[in-house]
Tab-separated table of C-alpha atoms and ligand atoms in Angstrom:
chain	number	residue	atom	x	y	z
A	1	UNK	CA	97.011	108.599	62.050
A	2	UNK	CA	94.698	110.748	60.010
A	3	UNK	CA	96.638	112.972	57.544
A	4	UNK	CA	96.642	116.223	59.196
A	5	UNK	CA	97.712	115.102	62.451
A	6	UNK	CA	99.832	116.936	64.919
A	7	UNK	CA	102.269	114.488	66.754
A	8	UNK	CA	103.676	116.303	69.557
A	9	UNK	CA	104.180	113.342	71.876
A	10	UNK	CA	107.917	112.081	71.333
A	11	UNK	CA	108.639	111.440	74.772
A	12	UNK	CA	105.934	108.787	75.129
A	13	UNK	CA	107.110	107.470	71.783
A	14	UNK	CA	108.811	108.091	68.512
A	15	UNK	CA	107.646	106.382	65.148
A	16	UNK	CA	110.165	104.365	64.050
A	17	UNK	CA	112.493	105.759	60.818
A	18	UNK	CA	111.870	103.888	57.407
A	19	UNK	CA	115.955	102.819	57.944
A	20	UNK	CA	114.972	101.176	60.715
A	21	UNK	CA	111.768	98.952	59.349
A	22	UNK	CA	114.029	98.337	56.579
A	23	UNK	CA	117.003	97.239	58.733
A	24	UNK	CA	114.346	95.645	60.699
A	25	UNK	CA	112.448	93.682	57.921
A	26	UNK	CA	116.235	92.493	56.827
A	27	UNK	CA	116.688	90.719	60.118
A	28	UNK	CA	113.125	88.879	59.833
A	29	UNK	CA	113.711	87.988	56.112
A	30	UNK	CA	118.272	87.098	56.116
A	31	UNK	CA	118.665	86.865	59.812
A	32	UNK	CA	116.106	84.611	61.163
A	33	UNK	CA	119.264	82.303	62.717
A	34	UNK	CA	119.682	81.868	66.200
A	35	UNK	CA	122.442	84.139	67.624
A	36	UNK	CA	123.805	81.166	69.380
A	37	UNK	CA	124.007	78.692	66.885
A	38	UNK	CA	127.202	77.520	65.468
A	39	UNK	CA	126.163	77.104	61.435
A	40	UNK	CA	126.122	79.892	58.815
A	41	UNK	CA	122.266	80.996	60.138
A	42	UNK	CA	123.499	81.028	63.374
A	43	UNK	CA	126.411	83.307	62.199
A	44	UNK	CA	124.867	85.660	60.229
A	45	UNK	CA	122.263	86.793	62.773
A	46	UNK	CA	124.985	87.009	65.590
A	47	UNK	CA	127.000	89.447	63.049
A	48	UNK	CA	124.314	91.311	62.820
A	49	UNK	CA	123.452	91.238	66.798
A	50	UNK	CA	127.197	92.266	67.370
A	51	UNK	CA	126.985	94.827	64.352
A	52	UNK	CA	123.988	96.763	66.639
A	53	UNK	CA	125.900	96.389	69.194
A	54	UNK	CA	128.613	98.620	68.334
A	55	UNK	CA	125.874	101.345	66.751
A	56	UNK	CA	124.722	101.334	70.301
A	57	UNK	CA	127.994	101.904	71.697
A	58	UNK	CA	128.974	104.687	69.186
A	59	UNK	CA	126.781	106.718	70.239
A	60	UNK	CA	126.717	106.193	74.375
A	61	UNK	CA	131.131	105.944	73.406
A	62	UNK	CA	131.807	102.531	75.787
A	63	UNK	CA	132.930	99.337	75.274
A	64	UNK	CA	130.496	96.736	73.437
A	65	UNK	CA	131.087	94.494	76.465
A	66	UNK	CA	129.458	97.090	78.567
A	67	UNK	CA	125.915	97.008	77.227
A	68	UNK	CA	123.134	94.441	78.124
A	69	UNK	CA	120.264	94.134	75.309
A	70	UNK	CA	117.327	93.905	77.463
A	71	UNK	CA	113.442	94.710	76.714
A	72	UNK	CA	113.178	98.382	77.083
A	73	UNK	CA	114.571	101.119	79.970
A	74	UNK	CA	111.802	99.362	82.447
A	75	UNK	CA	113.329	96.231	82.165
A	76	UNK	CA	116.868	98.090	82.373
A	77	UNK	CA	115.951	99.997	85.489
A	78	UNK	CA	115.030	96.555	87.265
A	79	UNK	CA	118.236	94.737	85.995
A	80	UNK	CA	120.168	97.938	87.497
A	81	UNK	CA	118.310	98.173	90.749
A	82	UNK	CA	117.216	94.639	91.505
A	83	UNK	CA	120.838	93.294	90.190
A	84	UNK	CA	122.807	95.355	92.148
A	85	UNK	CA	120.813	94.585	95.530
A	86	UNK	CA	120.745	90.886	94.486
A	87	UNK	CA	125.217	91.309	94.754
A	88	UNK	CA	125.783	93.148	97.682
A	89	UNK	CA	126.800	91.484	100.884
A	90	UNK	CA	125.672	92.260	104.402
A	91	UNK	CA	125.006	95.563	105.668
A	92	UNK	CA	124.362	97.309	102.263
A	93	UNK	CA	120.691	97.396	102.401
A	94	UNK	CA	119.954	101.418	101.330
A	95	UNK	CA	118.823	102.756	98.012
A	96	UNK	CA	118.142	106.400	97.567
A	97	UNK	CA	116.069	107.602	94.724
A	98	UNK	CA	114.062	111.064	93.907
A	99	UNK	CA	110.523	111.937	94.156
A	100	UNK	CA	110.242	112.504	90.271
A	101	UNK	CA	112.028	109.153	88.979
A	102	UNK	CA	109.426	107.273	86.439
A	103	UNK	CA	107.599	104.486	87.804
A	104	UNK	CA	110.018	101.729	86.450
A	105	UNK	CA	112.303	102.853	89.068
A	106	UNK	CA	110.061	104.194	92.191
A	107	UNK	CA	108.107	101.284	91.902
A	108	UNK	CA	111.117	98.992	91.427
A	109	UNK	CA	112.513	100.989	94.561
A	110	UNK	CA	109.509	100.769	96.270
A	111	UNK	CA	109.185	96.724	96.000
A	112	UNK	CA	112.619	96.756	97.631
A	113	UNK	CA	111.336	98.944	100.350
A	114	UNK	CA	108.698	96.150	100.818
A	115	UNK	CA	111.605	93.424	100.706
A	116	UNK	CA	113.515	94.365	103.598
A	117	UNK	CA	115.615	97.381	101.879
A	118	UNK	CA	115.509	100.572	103.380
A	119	UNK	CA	114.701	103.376	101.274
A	120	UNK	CA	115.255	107.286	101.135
A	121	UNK	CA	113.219	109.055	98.222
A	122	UNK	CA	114.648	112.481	98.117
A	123	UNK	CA	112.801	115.577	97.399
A	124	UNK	CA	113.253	118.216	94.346
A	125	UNK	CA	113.093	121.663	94.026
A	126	UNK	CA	110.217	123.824	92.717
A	127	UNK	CA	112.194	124.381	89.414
A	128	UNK	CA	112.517	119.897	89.451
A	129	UNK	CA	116.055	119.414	90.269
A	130	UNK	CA	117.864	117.526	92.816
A	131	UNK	CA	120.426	119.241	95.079
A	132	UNK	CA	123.704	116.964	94.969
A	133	UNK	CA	123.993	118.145	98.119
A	134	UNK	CA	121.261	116.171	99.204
A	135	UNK	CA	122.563	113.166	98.113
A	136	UNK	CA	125.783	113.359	100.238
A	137	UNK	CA	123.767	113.867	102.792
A	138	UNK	CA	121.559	110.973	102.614
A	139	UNK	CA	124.070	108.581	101.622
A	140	UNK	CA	125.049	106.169	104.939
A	141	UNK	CA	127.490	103.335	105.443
A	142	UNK	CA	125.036	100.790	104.262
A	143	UNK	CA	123.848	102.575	101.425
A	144	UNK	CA	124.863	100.307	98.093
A	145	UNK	CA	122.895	102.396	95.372
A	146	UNK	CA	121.615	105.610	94.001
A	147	UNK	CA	119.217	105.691	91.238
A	148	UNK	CA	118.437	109.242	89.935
A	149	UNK	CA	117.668	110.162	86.387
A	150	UNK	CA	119.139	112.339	83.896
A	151	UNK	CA	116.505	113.819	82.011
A	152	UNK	CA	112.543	113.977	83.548
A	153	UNK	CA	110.490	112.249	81.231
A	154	UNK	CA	107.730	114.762	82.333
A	155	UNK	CA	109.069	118.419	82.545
A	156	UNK	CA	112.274	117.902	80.731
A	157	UNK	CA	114.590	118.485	83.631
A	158	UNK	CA	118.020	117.822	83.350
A	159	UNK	CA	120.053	116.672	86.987
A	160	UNK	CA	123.500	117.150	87.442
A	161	UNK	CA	124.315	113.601	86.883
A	162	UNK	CA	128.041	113.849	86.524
A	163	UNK	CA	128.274	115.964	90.206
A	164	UNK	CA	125.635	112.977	91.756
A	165	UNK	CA	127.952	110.245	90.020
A	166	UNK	CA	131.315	112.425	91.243
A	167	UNK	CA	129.146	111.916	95.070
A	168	UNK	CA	129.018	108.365	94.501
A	169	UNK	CA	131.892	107.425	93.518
A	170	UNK	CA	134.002	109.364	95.931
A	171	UNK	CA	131.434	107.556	98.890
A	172	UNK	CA	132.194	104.208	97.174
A	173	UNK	CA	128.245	103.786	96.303
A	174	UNK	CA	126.798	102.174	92.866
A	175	UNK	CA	125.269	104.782	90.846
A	176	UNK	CA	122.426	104.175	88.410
A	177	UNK	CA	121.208	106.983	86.135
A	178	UNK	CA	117.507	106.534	83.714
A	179	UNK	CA	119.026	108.216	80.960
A	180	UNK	CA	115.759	106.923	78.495
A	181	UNK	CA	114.701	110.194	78.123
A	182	UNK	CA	118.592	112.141	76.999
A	183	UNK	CA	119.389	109.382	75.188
A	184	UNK	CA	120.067	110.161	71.256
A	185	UNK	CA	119.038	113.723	72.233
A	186	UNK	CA	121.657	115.131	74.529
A	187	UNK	CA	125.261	114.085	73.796
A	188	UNK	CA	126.770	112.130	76.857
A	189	UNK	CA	129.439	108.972	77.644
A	190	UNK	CA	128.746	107.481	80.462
A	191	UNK	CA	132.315	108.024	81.597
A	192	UNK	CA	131.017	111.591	81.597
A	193	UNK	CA	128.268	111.219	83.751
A	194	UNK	CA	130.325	109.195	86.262
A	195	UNK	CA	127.977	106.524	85.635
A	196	UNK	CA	128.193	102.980	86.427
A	197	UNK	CA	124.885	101.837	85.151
A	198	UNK	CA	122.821	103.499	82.831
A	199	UNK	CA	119.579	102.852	80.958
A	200	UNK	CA	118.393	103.298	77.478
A	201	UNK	CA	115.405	102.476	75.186
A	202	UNK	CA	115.177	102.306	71.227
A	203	UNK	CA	111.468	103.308	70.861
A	204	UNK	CA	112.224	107.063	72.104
A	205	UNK	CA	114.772	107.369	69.596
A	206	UNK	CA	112.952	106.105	66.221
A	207	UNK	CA	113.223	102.245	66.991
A	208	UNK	CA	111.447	99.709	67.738
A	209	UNK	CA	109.386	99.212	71.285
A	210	UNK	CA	110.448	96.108	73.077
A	211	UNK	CA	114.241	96.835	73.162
A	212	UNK	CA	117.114	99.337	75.293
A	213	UNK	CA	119.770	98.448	77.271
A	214	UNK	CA	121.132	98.699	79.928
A	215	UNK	CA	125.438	99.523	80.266
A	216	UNK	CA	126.689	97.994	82.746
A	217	UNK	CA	130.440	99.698	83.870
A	218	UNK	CA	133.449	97.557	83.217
A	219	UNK	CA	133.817	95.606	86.733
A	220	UNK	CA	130.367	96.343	88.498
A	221	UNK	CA	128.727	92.978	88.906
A	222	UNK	CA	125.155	92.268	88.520
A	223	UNK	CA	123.072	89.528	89.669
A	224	UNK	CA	120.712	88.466	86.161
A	225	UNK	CA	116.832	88.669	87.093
A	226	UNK	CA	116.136	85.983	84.331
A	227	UNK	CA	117.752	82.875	84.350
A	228	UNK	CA	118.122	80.468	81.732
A	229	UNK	CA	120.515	80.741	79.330
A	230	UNK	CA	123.811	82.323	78.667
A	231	UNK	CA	122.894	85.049	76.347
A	232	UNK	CA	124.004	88.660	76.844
A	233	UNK	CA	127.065	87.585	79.374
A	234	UNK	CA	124.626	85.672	81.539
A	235	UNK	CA	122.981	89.257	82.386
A	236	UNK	CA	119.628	88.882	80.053
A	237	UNK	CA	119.125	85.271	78.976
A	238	UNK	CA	116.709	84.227	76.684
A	239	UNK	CA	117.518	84.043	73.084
A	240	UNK	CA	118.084	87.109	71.503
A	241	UNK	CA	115.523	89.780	70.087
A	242	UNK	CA	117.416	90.148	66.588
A	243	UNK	CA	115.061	92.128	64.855
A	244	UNK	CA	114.548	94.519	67.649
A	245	UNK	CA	118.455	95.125	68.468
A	246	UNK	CA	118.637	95.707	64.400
A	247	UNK	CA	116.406	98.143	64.670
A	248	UNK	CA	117.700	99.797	67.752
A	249	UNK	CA	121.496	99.959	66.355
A	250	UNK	CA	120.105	101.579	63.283
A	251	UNK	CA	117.968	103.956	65.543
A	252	UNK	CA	121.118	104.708	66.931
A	253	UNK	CA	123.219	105.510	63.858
A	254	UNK	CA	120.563	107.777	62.620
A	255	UNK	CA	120.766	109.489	65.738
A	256	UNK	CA	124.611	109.513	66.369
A	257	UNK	CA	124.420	111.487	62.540
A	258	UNK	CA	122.112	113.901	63.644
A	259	UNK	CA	122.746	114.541	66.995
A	260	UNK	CA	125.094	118.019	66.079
A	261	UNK	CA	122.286	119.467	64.457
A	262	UNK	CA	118.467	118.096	65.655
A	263	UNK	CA	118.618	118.897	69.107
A	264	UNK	CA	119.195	122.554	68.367
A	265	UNK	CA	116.238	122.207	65.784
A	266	UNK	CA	114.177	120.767	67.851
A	267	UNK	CA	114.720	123.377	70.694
A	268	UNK	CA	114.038	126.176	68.671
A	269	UNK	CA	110.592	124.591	67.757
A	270	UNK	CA	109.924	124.012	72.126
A	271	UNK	CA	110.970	127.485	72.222
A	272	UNK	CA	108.394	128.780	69.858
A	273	UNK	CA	105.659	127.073	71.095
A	274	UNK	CA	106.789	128.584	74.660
A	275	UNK	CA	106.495	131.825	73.784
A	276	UNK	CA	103.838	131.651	71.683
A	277	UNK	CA	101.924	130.019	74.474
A	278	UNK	CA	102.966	132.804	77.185
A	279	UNK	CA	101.885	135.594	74.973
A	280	UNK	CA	98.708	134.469	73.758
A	281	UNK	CA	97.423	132.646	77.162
A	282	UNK	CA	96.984	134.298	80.843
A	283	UNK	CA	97.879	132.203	83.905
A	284	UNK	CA	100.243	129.847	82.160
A	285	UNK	CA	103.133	128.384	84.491
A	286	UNK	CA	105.721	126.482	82.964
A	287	UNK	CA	107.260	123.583	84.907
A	288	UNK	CA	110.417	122.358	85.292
A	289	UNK	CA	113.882	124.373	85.270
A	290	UNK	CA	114.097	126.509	81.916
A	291	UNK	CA	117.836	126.520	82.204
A	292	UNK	CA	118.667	122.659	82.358
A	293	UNK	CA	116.149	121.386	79.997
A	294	UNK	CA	115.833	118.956	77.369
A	295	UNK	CA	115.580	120.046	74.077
A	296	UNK	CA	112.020	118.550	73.119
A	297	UNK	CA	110.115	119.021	76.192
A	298	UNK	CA	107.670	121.876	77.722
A	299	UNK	CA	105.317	120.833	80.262
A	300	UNK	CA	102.572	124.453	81.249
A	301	UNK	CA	99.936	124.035	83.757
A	302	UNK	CA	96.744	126.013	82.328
A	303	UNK	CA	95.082	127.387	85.296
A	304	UNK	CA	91.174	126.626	85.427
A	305	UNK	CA	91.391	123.894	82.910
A	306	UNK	CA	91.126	120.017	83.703
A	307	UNK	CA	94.351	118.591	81.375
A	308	UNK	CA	92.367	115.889	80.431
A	309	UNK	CA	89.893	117.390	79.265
A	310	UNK	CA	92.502	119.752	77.529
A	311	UNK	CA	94.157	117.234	75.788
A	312	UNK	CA	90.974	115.885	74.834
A	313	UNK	CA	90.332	118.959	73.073
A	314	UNK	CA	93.192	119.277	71.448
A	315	UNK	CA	93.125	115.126	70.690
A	316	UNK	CA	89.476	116.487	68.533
A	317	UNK	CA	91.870	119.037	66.585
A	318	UNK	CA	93.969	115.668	65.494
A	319	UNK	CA	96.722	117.206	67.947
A	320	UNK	CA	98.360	114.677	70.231
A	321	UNK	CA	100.185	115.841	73.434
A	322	UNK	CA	100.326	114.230	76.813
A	323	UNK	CA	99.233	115.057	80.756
A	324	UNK	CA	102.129	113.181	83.048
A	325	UNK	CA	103.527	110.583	81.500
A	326	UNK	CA	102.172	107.673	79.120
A	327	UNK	CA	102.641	104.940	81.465
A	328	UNK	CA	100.539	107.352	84.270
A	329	UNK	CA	97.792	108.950	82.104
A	330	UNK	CA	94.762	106.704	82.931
A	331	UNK	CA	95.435	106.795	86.560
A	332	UNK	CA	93.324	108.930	88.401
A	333	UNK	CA	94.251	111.986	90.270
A	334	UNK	CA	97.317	114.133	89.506
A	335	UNK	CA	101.101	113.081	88.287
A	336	UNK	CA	103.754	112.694	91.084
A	337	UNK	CA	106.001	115.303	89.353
A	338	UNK	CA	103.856	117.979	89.267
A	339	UNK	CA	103.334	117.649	93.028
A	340	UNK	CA	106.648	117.247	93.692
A	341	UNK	CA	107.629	120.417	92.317
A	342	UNK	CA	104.976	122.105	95.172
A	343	UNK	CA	101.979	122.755	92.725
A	344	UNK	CA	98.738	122.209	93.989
A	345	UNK	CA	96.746	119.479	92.960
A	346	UNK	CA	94.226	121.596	90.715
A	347	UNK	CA	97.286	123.057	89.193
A	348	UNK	CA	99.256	119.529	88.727
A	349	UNK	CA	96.065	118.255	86.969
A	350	UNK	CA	96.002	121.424	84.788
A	351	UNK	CA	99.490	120.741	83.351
A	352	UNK	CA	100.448	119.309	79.365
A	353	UNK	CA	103.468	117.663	78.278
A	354	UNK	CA	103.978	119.175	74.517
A	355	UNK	CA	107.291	116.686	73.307
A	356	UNK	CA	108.972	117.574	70.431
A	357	UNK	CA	110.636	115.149	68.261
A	358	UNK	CA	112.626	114.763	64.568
A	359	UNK	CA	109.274	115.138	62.303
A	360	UNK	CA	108.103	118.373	63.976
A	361	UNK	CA	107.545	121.296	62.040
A	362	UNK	CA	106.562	125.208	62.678
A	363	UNK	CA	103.557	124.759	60.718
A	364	UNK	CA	102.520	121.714	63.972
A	365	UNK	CA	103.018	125.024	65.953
A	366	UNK	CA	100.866	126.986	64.101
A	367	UNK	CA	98.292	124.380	64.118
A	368	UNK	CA	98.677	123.914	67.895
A	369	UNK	CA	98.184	127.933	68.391
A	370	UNK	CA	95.432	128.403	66.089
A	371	UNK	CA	93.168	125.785	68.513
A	372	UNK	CA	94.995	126.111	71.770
A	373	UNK	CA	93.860	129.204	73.263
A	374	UNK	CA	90.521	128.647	72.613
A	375	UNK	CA	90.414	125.480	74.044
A	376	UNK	CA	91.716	127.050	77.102
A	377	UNK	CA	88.907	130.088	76.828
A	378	UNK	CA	86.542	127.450	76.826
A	379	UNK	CA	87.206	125.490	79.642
A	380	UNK	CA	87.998	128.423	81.648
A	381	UNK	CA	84.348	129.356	81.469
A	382	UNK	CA	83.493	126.260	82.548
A	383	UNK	CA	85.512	126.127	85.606
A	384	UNK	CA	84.268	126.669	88.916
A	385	UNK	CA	87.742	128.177	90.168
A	386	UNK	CA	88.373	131.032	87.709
A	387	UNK	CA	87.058	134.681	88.346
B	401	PLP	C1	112.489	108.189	81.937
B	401	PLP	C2	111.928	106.887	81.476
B	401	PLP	N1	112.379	105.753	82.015
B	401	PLP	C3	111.935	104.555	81.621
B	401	PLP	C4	110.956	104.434	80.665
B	401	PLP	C5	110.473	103.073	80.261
B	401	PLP	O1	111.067	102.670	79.061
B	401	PLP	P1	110.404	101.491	78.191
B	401	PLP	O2	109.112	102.024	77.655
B	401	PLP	O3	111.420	101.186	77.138
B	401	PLP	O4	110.217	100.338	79.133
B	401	PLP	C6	110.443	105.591	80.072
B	401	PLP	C7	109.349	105.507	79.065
B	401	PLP	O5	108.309	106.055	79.258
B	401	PLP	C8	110.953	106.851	80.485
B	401	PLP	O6	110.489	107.988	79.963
């Protein structure tokens, strides 16, 4: 990254903390054993393995049983969906989602909908967030899961996960919640959010890529999706990534020390931005629900402008922000969440994710503002749609 870069793209990924390579090169260089074996090798890594464990469970507050390594919160959303359809008997054959999940679970959910599984994708509101109420009402006798997120990877939103879970529980329905995105950000147990599963990845919280979890409720039973092997309670064979669930532990330390203090930092950086943005630019719509709202996340639709070719500009600058999400940016057209929220689809294709993370600074806003609005001037000239 050239020196005067602007990194303002934390919920696509974090770069890792130098704790973390260092935990991380310790693993490669003293705890190269396998997990499982029974000699001193063997031993140390597995100490190690069950030392991250814990960091990972100190700051979600559950029981080291509870969590699953796996190889990221795709991989956790799949175990969580596809495992708890693979257990349930007869009639339970319904899984209700919402329209603004991230791929790893519509897609998931939309596989089962292709594999005999009936499915009910609920709609948001215009400010992003899911009614409870909706969810009572969809849930029916044979419905055996609902998936819904905490925190929209794209706009920030935050659901009322503990009222969904409260829903659930009282219909005696399995409730999954993507929590990748609050994780290490916004303080939660799962007991809180009523939870029975919930996902988690290290690389949006300073770790490594290639590792999460996924914690699994004391009692709900899974059916694995890889065989092979005993490792992680028979839930995610395969022998274990060490040096990734080092890093991820430490990841989770770090942020378990910080938590009391960054995410009010952080905010107060979003905020800035915000305003700054709203003063200085006409036609600026900011999406998502400003009330429940992550921390590091503002997503604007520029009127007039193409985001690509926005974030193109601002990419020129050495500035490096996001339209959608990572996973959907080189797809053509505009990002589901946008469109579910009711914008048009000039207006959805207008819009910028600006995510904040630990290294931000107010001078990355000033550098942002000093290029931003003309950028925007620019393009509006260009476009055929503005007066
Ligand atoms: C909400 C959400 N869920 C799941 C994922 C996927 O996580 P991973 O990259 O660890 O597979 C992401 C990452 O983009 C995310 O933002």
């Amino acid at each position: 990254m050239p020196p005067k870069s602007v990194y303002l793209d934390n919920a696509a990924t974090t770069r890792p903390e130098q704790e973390v390579i260092a935990a991380m090169m310790d693993a490669l260089e003293q705890r190269w054993g396998n997990p499982s074996s029974i000699h001193e090798a063997g031993r140390k890594a597995r100490v190690r393995v069950e030392e991250a464990r814990r960091q990972v469970t100190d700051l979600m507050r559950c029981r080291p049983e509870e969590i699953v390594f796996t190889s990221g919160g795709t991989e956790a959303n799949n175990l969580a969906i596809l495992g708890t359809l693979g257990r349930v008997q007869g009639q339970k054959t319904h899984i209700i989602t919402a329209a603004t999940e991230h791929r790893a679970v519509l897609d998931t959910v939309k596989w089962c909908g292709e594999h005999g599984f009936e499915t009910t994708v609920l709609p948001v509101g215009s400010d992003g967030r899911l009614d409870p109420a909706d969810v009572k009402k969809a849930i029916r006798p044979s419905t055996a899961l609902v998936s819904v997120m905490f925190v929209n990877n794209e706009i920030g939103t935050i659901h009322d996960i503990a009222e969904i879970g409260r829903i659930t529980r009282e219909a005696g329905v399995i409730f999954h919640t993507d929590a990748v995105q609050g994780f290490g950000m916004i303080p939660f147990t799962s007991a809180e959010l009523n939870a029975d599963l919930v996902s988690v990845s290290s690389h949006k919280i300073y770790g490594p890529k290639g590792i999460g979890a996924l914690y699994v409720r004391q009692g709900i039973r899974l059916e694995p999706r890889i065989h092979g092997g005993h490792q992680e309670r028979g839930l995610r064979t395969g022998t274990e990534n060490t040096v990734g669930i080092v890093g991820f532990g430490k990841a989770c330390e770090l942020c378990r020390e910080k938590i009391d203090s960054e995410p009010a930092r952080i905010r107060s950086l979003r905020d800035r931005l915000e305003t700054e943005i709203i003063e200085s630019i006409d036609d600026v719509e900011i999406l998502g629900s400003r009330e429940h709202r992550a921390p590091g996340i503002l997503n604007c639709s520029f009127k007039g402008c193409e985001g690509e070719a926005l974030l193109v500009g601002l990419d020129m600058q050495g500035i490096y922000i996001a339209t959608g999400s990572a996973c959907e940016s080189g797809e053509a057209g505009a990002s589901h969440v946008p469109m579910a929220l009711g914008l048009s689809r000039a207006d959805a294709q207008a819009s910028l994710r600006f995510s904040f993370g630990r290294y931000n600074t107010n001078e990355d806003i000033d550098t942002v503002m000093a290029v931003l609005p003309g950028i925007v001037k620019r393009l509006r000239q260009m476009s055929p749609i503005m007066p």
